[in-house]
Amino acid sequence: MKPYARAALWTALAVQAIWFVTQGSDAFGVCVLVALGAFAALSGRHPGTGVAVRVLMAADFLLSVGARFGAFGGPDTPGVTWGDFAHFTSYTRQVASFLPAALAPVLAVLATIAELGFALALLSGFQLRHAARGAACLLASFGISMTISLPVADQFHYCVFALAAAMLALSTVDRHPLSLDNALTRARARREANPVGRTLPCGKIT
């Protein structure tokens, strides 16, 4: 993990922890802080902590996408954030209140596509560096928009900036266990070590 990414992550975690101590937390917030704290502290020696962060972020994206399509109940279901895409579009209009209201449906669709794509990339471990950077940018844009348009408590409730910093940090990590990137790198190394058609000293073809 690069020093600037580590510093950003620890700063975001410290601010998030102070907010929780002063304003209260929930199970989701505690799990996020524990997972991201372990990643920040141990990723250099235990790359597996990055896997937990990937799964956590992917699950958060997928649950959010599911909620806007009624996977957990309709808009009137207790505990359900949106319940359908119309309510999510309305929420997008609130979050992006500084932009023309006509852009809300487009932004809602783009955000959904991006979250789903990043979730699948993080889970599979494919193009992780790019996926993590993209997720960091997306989350940072969410956090900034929420801070501008909504009560400041909203972005702290969802740990938006802490998760954004974690994705930035993840994009700087070199080793990614249990990932397609790792598997493809090993396969490429094996091919380079044993190229097809190489001529041996005895004249035989491998």
PDB file of C-alpha atoms in Angstrom, residues 50-51 53-55 58 116-132 170 173-186 188:
ATOM      1  CA  GLY A  50      -7.800  -7.062   1.010  1.00  0.00           C
ATOM      2  CA  VAL A  51     -10.130  -9.907   0.083  1.00  0.00           C
ATOM      3  CA  VAL A  53     -12.480  -5.380   1.891  1.00  0.00           C
ATOM      4  CA  ARG A  54     -13.314  -6.413  -1.669  1.00  0.00           C
ATOM      5  CA  VAL A  55     -16.182  -8.622  -0.513  1.00  0.00           C
ATOM      6  CA  ALA A  58     -18.992  -5.557  -3.444  1.00  0.00           C
ATOM      7  CA  LEU A 116     -22.963  -3.389 -10.466  1.00  0.00           C
ATOM      8  CA  GLY A 117     -19.865  -3.443 -12.656  1.00  0.00           C
ATOM      9  CA  PHE A 118     -17.499  -2.549  -9.827  1.00  0.00           C
ATOM     10  CA  ALA A 119     -19.133  -5.120  -7.547  1.00  0.00           C
ATOM     11  CA  LEU A 120     -18.599  -7.927 -10.052  1.00  0.00           C
ATOM     12  CA  ALA A 121     -15.009  -6.841 -10.717  1.00  0.00           C
ATOM     13  CA  LEU A 122     -14.213  -6.679  -7.002  1.00  0.00           C
ATOM     14  CA  LEU A 123     -15.751 -10.069  -6.297  1.00  0.00           C
ATOM     15  CA  SER A 124     -14.003 -11.809  -9.173  1.00  0.00           C
ATOM     16  CA  GLY A 125     -10.752  -9.913  -8.744  1.00  0.00           C
ATOM     17  CA  PHE A 126     -10.641  -8.886 -12.407  1.00  0.00           C
ATOM     18  CA  GLN A 127      -8.811  -5.665 -13.306  1.00  0.00           C
ATOM     19  CA  LEU A 128      -8.733  -4.875  -9.613  1.00  0.00           C
ATOM     20  CA  ARG A 129      -6.513  -1.814  -9.833  1.00  0.00           C
ATOM     21  CA  HIS A 130      -8.864  -0.100 -12.279  1.00  0.00           C
ATOM     22  CA  ALA A 131     -12.012  -1.326 -10.510  1.00  0.00           C
ATOM     23  CA  ALA A 132     -10.801  -0.082  -7.128  1.00  0.00           C
ATOM     24  CA  LEU A 170      -6.752  -1.234  -2.483  1.00  0.00           C
ATOM     25  CA  VAL A 173      -1.755  -2.994  -3.311  1.00  0.00           C
ATOM     26  CA  ASP A 174       0.426  -5.281  -5.406  1.00  0.00           C
ATOM     27  CA  ARG A 175      -0.763  -8.717  -4.234  1.00  0.00           C
ATOM     28  CA  HIS A 176      -4.388  -9.817  -4.551  1.00  0.00           C
ATOM     29  CA  PRO A 177      -5.104 -13.386  -3.369  1.00  0.00           C
ATOM     30  CA  LEU A 178      -8.200 -15.158  -4.669  1.00  0.00           C
ATOM     31  CA  SER A 179      -8.437 -12.995  -7.759  1.00  0.00           C
ATOM     32  CA  LEU A 180      -8.656 -13.533 -11.500  1.00  0.00           C
ATOM     33  CA  ASP A 181      -5.816 -11.041 -11.879  1.00  0.00           C
ATOM     34  CA  ASN A 182      -3.565 -13.264  -9.785  1.00  0.00           C
ATOM     35  CA  ALA A 183      -4.590 -16.398 -11.677  1.00  0.00           C
ATOM     36  CA  LEU A 184      -4.000 -14.731 -15.055  1.00  0.00           C
ATOM     37  CA  THR A 185      -0.595 -13.454 -13.948  1.00  0.00           C
ATOM     38  CA  ARG A 186       0.469 -16.956 -12.875  1.00  0.00           C
ATOM     39  CA  ARG A 188       1.136 -15.858 -18.111  1.00  0.00           C
TER      40      ARG A 188
END
